[in-house]
Every structure is written in C-alpha cells, then in structure tokens.
Coordinates of C-alpha atoms and ligand atoms in Angstrom, one line a residue:
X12 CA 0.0 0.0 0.0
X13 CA 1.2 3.7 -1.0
X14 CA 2.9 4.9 2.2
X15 CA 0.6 8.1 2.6
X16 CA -2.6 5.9 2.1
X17 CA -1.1 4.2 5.3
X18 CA -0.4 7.5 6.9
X19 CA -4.4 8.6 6.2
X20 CA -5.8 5.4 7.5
X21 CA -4.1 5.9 10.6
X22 CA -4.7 9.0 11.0
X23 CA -8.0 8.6 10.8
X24 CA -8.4 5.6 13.1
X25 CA -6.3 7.6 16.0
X26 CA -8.9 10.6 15.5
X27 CA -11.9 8.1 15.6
X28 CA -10.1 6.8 18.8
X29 CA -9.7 9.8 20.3
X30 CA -13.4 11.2 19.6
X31 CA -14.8 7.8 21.1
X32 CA -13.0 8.3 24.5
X33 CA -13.9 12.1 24.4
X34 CA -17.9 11.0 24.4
X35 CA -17.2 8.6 27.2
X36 CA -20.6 10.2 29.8
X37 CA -19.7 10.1 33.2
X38 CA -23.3 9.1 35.5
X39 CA -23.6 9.3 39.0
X40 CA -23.6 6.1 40.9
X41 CA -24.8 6.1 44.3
X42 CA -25.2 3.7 47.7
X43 CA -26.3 3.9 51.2
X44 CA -25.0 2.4 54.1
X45 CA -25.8 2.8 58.0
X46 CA -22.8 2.0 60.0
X47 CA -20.9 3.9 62.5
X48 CA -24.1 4.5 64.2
X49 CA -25.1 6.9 61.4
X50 CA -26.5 6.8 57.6
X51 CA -23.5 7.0 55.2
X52 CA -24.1 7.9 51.1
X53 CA -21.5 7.7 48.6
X54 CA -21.9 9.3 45.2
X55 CA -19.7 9.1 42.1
X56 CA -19.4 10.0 38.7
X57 CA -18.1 7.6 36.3
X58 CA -18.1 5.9 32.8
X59 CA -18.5 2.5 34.2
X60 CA -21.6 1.5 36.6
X61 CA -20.4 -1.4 37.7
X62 CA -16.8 -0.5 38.3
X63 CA -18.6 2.5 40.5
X64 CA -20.6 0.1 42.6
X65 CA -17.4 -2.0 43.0
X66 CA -15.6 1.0 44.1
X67 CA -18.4 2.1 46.7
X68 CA -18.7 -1.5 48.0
X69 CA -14.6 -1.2 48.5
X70 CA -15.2 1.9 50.9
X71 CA -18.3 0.7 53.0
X72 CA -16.1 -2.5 53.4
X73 CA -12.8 -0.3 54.4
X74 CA -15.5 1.9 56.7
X75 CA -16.5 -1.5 58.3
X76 CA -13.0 -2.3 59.0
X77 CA -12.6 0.9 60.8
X78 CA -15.6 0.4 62.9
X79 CA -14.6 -3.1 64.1
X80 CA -10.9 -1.5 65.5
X81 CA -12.1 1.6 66.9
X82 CA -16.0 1.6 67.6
X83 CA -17.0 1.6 71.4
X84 CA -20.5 0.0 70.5
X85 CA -18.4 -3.7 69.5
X86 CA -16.7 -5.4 72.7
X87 CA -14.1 -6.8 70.8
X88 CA -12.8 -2.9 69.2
X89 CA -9.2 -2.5 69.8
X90 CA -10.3 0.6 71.0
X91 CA -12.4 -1.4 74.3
X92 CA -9.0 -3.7 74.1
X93 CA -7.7 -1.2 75.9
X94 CA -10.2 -0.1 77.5
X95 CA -10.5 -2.9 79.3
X96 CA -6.8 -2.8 80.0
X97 CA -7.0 0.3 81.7
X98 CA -4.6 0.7 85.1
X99 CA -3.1 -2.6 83.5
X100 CA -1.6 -3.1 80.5
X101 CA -0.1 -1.7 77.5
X102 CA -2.4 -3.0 74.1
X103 CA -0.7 -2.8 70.6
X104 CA -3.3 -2.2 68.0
X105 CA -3.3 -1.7 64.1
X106 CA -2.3 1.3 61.8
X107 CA -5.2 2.8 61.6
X108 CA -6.0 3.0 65.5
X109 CA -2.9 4.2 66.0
X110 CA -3.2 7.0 63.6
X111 CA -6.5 8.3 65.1
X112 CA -5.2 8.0 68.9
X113 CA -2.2 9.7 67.8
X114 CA -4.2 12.5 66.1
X115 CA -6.5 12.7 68.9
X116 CA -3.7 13.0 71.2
X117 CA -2.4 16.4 69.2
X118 CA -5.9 17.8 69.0
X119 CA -6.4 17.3 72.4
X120 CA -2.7 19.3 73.3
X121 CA -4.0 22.6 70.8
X122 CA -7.3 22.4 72.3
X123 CA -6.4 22.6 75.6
X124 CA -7.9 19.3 76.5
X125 CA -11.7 20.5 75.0
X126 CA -11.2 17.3 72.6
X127 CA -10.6 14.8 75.1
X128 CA -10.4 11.6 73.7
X129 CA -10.9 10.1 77.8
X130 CA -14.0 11.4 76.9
X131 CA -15.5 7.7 77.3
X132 CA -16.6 7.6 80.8
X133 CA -18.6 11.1 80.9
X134 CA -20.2 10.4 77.7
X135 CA -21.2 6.5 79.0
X136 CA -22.1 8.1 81.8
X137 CA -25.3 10.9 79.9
X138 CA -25.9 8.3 77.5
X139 CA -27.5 10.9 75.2
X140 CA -28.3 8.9 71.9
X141 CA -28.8 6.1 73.8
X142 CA -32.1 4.2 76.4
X143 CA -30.5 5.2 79.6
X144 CA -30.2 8.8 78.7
X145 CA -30.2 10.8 82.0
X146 CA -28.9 13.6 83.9
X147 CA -26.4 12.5 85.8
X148 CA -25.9 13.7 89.7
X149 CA -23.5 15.9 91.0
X150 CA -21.5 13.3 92.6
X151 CA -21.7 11.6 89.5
X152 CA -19.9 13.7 87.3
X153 CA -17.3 14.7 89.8
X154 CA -16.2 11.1 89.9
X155 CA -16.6 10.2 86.2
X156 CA -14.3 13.9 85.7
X157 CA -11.3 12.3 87.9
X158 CA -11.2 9.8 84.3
X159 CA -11.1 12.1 81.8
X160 CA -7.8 13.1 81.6
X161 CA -5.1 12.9 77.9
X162 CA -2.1 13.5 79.6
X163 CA -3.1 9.8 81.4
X164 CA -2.3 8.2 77.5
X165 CA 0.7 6.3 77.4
X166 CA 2.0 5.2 73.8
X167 CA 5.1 3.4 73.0
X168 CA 7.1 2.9 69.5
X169 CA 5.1 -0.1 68.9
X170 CA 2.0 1.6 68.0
X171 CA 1.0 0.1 71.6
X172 CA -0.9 2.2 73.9
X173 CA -2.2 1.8 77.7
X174 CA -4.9 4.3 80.1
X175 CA -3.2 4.6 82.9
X176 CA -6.0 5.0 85.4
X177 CA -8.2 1.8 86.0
X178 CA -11.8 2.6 84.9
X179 CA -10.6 5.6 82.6
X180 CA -12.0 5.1 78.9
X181 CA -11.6 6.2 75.1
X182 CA -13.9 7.3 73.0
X183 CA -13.3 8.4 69.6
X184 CA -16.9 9.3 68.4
X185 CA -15.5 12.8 67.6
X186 CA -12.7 11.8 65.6
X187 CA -13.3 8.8 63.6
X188 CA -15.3 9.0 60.9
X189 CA -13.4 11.8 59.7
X190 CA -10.5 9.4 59.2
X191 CA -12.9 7.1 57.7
X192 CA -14.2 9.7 55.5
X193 CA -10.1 10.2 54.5
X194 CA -10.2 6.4 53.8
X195 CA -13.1 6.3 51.5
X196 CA -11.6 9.3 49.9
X197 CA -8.1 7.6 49.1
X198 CA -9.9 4.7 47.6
X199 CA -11.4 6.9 45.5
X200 CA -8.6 8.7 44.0
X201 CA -6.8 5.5 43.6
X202 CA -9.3 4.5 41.5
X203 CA -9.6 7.5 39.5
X204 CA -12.6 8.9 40.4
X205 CA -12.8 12.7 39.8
X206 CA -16.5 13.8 41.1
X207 CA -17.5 12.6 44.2
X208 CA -19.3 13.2 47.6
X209 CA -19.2 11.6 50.3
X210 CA -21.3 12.0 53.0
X211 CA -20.7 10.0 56.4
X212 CA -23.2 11.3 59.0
X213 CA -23.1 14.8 57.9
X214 CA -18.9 14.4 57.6
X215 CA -18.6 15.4 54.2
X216 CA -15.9 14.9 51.6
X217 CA -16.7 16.8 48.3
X218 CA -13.9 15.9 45.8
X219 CA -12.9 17.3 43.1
X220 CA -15.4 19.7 41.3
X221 CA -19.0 18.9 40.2
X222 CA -19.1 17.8 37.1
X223 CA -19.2 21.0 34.7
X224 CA -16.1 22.5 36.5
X225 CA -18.2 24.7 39.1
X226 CA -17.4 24.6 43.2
X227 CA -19.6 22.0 45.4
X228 CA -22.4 23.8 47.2
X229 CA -22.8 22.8 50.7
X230 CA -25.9 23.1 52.5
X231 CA -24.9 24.4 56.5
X232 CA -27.9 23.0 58.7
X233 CA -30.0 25.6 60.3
X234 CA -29.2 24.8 64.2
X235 CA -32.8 26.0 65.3
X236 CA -34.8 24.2 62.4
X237 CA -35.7 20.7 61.7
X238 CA -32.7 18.2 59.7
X239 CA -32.6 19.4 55.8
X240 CA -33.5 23.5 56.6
X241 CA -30.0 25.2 55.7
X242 CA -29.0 28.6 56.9
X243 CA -26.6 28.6 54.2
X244 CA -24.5 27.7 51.7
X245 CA -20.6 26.9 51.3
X246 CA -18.5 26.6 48.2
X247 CA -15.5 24.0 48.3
X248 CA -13.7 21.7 45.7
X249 CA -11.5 19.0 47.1
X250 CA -12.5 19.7 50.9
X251 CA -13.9 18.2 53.6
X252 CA -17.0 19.9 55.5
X253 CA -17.8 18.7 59.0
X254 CA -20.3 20.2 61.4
X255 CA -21.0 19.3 65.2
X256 CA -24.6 20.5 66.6
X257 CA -26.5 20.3 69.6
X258 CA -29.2 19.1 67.2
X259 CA -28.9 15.6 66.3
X260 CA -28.3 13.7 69.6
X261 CA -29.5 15.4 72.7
X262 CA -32.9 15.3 74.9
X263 CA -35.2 17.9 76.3
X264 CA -35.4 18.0 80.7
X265 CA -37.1 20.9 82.2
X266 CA -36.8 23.0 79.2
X267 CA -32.5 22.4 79.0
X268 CA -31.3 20.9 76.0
X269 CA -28.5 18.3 77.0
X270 CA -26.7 17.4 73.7
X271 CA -23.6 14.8 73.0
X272 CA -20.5 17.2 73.1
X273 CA -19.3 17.6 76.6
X274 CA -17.1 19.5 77.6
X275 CA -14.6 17.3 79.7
X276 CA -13.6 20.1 82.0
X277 CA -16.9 20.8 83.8
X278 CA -18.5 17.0 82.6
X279 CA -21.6 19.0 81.3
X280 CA -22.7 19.8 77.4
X281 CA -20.9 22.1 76.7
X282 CA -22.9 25.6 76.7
X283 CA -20.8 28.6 75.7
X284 CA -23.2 30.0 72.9
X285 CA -22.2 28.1 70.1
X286 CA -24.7 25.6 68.6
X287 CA -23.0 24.3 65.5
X288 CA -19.2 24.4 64.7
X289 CA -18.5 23.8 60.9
X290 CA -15.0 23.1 59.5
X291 CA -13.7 22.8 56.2
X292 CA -10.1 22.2 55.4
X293 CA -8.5 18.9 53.3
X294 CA -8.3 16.2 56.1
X295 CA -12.3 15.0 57.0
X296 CA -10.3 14.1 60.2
X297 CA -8.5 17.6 60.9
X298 CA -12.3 18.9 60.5
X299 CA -14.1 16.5 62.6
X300 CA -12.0 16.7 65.6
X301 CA -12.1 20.4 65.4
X302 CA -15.7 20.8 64.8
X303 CA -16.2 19.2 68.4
X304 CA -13.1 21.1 69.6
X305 CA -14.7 24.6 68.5
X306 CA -18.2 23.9 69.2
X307 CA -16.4 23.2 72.6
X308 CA -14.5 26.3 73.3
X309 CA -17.0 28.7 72.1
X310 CA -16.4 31.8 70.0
X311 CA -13.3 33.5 70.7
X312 CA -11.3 30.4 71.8
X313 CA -12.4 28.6 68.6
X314 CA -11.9 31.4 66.1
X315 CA -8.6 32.1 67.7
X316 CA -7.5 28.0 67.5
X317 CA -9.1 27.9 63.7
X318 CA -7.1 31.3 62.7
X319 CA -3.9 30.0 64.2
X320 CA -4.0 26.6 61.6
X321 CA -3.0 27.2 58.0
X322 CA -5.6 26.4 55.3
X323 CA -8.3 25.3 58.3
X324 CA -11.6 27.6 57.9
X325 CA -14.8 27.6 60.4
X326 CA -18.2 28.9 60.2
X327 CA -19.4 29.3 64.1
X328 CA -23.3 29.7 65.1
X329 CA -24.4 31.1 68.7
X330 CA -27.8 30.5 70.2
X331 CA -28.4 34.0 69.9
X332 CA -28.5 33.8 65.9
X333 CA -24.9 35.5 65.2
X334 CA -22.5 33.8 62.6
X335 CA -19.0 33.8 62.7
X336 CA -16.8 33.3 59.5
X337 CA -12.9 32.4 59.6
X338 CA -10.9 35.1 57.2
X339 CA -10.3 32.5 54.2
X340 CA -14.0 31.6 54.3
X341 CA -16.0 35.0 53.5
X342 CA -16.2 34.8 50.2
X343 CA -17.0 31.3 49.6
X344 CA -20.1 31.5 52.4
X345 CA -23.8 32.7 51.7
X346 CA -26.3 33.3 54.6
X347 CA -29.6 32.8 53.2
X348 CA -32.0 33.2 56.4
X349 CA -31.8 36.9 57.1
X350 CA -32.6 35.7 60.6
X351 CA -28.7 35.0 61.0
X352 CA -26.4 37.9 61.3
X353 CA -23.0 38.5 60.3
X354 CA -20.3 39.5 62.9
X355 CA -17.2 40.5 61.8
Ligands
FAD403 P1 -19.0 15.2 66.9 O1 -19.0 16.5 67.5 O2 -18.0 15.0 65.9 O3 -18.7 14.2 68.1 C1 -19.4 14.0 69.2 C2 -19.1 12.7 69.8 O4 -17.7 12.8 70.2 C3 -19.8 12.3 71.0 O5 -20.9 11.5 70.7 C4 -18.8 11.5 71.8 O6 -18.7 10.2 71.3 C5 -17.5 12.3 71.5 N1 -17.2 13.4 72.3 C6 -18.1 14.2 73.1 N2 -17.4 15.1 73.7 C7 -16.1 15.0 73.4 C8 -15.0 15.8 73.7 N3 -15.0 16.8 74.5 N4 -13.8 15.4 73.1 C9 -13.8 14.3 72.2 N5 -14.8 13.6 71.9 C10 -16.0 14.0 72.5 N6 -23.6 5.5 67.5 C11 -24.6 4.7 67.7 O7 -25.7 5.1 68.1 N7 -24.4 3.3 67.6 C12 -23.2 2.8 67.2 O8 -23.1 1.6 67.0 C13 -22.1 3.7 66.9 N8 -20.9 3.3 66.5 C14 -19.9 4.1 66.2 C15 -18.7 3.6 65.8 C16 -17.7 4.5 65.5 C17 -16.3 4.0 65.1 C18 -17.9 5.9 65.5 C19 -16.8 6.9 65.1 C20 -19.1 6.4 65.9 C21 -20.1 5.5 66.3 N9 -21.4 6.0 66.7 C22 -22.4 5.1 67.0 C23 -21.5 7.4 67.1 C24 -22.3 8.3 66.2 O9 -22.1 8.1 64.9 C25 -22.0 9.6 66.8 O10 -23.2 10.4 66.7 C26 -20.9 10.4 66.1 O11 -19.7 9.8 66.3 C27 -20.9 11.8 66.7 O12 -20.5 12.5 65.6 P2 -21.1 14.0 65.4 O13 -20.6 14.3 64.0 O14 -22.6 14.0 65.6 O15 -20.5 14.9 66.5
MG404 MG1 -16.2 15.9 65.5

C-alpha cells in the first residue's frame, strides 16, 4: 500500500479513537449504608456503573473495618482492648487505631484538653443517643471527671498504647469518621474517580469539582430548624466539610437541652453560645475533631484555635443567631436566612 494511504488510514483511526474516548458520559452512581451508628451515602461519577458500585462496596467494606478497630459500641474494638486494660496493661493495635489515637492526642494538646479523647466515661455516663439517657448527679460527674484526663495516655514505639488509670476510657466518636471519611476518599482517588461526595453522618468529603467544573455547594444546617432547613451555603472543591450541633443527639429536661458534646472540664454539654461548629479544610479528620473542639471552646477560643491553623476555615453559630466566619471563608459563604447575622 502507497505509504501516505497508510499514513491517512491511521490517521483517521487515532482521531476516531480519540473522539470515542472524548464521548465517554460520566453518570452518577450512588449507595447507602448505616454503619458507624449513622447513615452513610457515597456518590460518584463515572463511565463505568459497575466499576462504580465495586468502588463504593470497597469503601463501605474499608469503613466497616474501621468500625470493628475503633467503635466503642463492639466489645471486641481494639479501642475497648484497651479499655478494658486500663490501670493494666499496655495493648498494641493496628495502623489505623494508631493513627487516630495519635491524632487525637495532638488535638487534644492545641485544644487545651476541649477534645478529650478520655471522653468515654462522661459520655457512658449521659448516654445521650442512647435508652438510659439521664442527667447524671453531681457526685456523678465529679467522679466520672477524675477519668477524663489525655495526659493519662501512654503510647510506646510499637503503636502500643495503655490508660493509665483503671476505669478511665476512650472514645473516639468525635474523631473517627473523619479518618474514615479520608479512607473512602483515598480509595477513591486510587481509583480515578474525579466527582465525588461523600457524606458519612453529615462528615462530608466533596472531591474534586462537580461535574461542569463549578465549586460543590454545601448546605450548612439551620441549628434552630428541623434536619434538611440550611442557613446557608458553602463553596468547596476538594475539601472536607464537618459540622458538630447540639441538634442531632441530645434530649429535652425541664426546658435544658442536654446534647452529645461535653465538655470534659466541667462534665456538662458544653454551653458557651455556640450551637453548630463547621470546619472545612483537606483532612475529613482535621475537620471533625475540630468541629467538636470549637463547638467546645465557644467563640473567641475557637476562632482564635481555627485562625492560628494554615488552610483550616470555620463557620461558628451562637444560640443567639450570630454567625461567625474564619478570614479564608467570607467569600465562599452565603447566609440565606436573614434571621442570622453576620459578625465580623
Ligand atoms: P461530633 O462533635 O463529631 O462528636 C461528638 C461525639 O464525640 C460524642 O458523641 C462523643 O462520642 C464524642 N465526644 C463528646 N465530647 C467530646 C470531647 N470533648 N472530646 C472528644 N470527643 C467527644 N452511634 C450509635 O448510636 N451506635 C453505634 O453503634 C455507633 N458506632 C460508632 C462507631 C464509630 C467507630 C464511631 C466513630 C461512631 C459511632 N457511633 C455510634 C457514634 C455516632 O455516629 C455519633 O453520633 C458520632 O460519632 C458523633 O458525631 P457527630 O458528628 O454528631 O459529633
Ligand atoms: Mg467531631
């Protein structure tokens, strides 16, 4: 065959190539879970349905896997390992464990001990979420407060850790599925997923862009209103949003509200005007131990703590209706219930 007959033919065939993969249309796949006490969704856009149900089946496994090591629900967690081994022994446990206690651990030094990952006892102790919610006594809390302590943590090289006072207890409610959230999202870029969200409890991972280019919007819950009424919206691409409330697990005595996040220096809920914490920054982890962190230390702790972290952002709400916005965050946050103000 002439030579430049040879040339057109392939020519030809490399554009037909090239405009096939071009048309490839990416769908969204999606799948629901409830694990980690919580419902979990995981959407995707891809050229290949099944491949995107194998890839979400992947991350619920993976999130199952973190539950087993580190929920305080399963007797058998490594986390009630040592637990049980409290005032005993020292408990080696896996990677991943490791990596959250150690995280936890940090969180709990820049906090000042409001994320307290001895949190266990106080929070066994309310029970909020759970049938034996209760107010506890006085003399209650001041004897479940002598457990709650980080600096009692011991860890050695061996990824091996031991409570050092019998009775204390970890809980890392606050902290873990953010790392799980991280885990899902890994997957996910390993497999070459672009457009995702993920969306574990309200710990949300929006990767990448949405499909034609533009920012994710992310509805912020509206503290006072019933679950789906936002207050507002947040742009992000690539970011992790997480928000801690006094609206999702908390009961109603004598017209107090007694919610899930305690502060572990007074053994109460904590009550210094804020009623939802939101953090958005890379690590799902980073912005779910701050979240409870924030919501914690209230308004001028927690914008202080959020403005001293590079490339962390937080959007605070008080009880009386003011909103607070970290510096890298104004732009990219719309109030859209005029009964929220804007402080500076
Ligand atoms: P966040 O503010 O992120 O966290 C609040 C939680 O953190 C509290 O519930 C408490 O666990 C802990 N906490 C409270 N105060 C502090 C503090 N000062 N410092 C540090 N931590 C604090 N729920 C169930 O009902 N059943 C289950 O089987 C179950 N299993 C779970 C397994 C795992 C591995 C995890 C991570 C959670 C599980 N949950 C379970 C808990 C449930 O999903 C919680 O509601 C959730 O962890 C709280 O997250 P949040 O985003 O609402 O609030
Ligand atoms: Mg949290």
């Amino acid at each position: 065959m002439n030579k430049k007959i040879v040339i057109g033919i392939l020519y030809i065939l490399t554009t037909l190539i090239f405009l096939s993969g071009c048309s490839k249309e990416l769908k969204p796949v999606e799948e629901s879970s409830y694990m980690l006490g919580t419902y979990l969704t995981i959407k995707l856009w891809t050229d290949h349905e099944e491949e995107g149900k194998e890839i979400i089946k992947k991350s619920f496994d993976r999130i199952q896997e973190i539950e087993k090591k580190m929920s305080v629900n399963l007797e058998d967690s490594e986390i009630n390992k040592i637990n049980h081994a409290s005032g005993e022994d020292f408990i080696k446990v896996s990677k991943d464990t490791s990596e959250v206690l150690k995280k936890s651990l940090s969180y709990a030094k820049i906090s000042r001990g409001a994320f307290d990952p001895t949190i266990g006892k106080l929070v066994q102790l309310w029970g909020i979420g759970t049938d034996s919610e209760r107010v506890p006594s006085r003399e209650e809390i001041e004897n479940a407060l002598k457990y709650v302590n980080f600096h009692r943590i011991k860890e050695k090289n061996d990824d091996s850790f031991q409570l050092q006072n019998k009775g204390m207890r970890l809980d890392l409610g606050g902290i873990a599925k953010g790392y799980a959230a991280d885990e899902v999202y890994k997957i996910l870029k390993e497999k070459k997923i672009e457009h995702a969200m993920i969306n574990l409890g309200g710990n949300i991972y929006a990767v990448g862009n949405k499909l034609d280019g533009s920012s994710w919007k992310i509805g912020i819950q509206d503290p006072l209103q019933k679950t789906g009424t936002h207050m507002g919206y947040l742009e992000v691409s690539n970011q992790s949003v997480v928000t801690s409330g006094n609206y999702e697990r908390f009961f109603v005595q004598n017209n107090e509200r007694y919610h899930h996040i305690i502060d572990p220096h007074k053994g109460y809920p904590a009550k210094n005007g804020v009623i939802s914490a939101t953090i958005v920054t890379d690590k799902s982890m980073d912005a779910d131990a701050l979240s409870t962190a924030t919501y914690i230390l209230g308004v001028d702790e927690g914008m202080k703590l959020i403005e001293s972290l590079e490339n962390v952002e937080c959007i605070l709400v008080t009880q009386s209706q003011e909103v607070y916005v970290s510096s890298g965050l104004k732009k990219k946050f719309n109030i859209i219930n005029e009964k929220f103000h804007l402080k500076d």
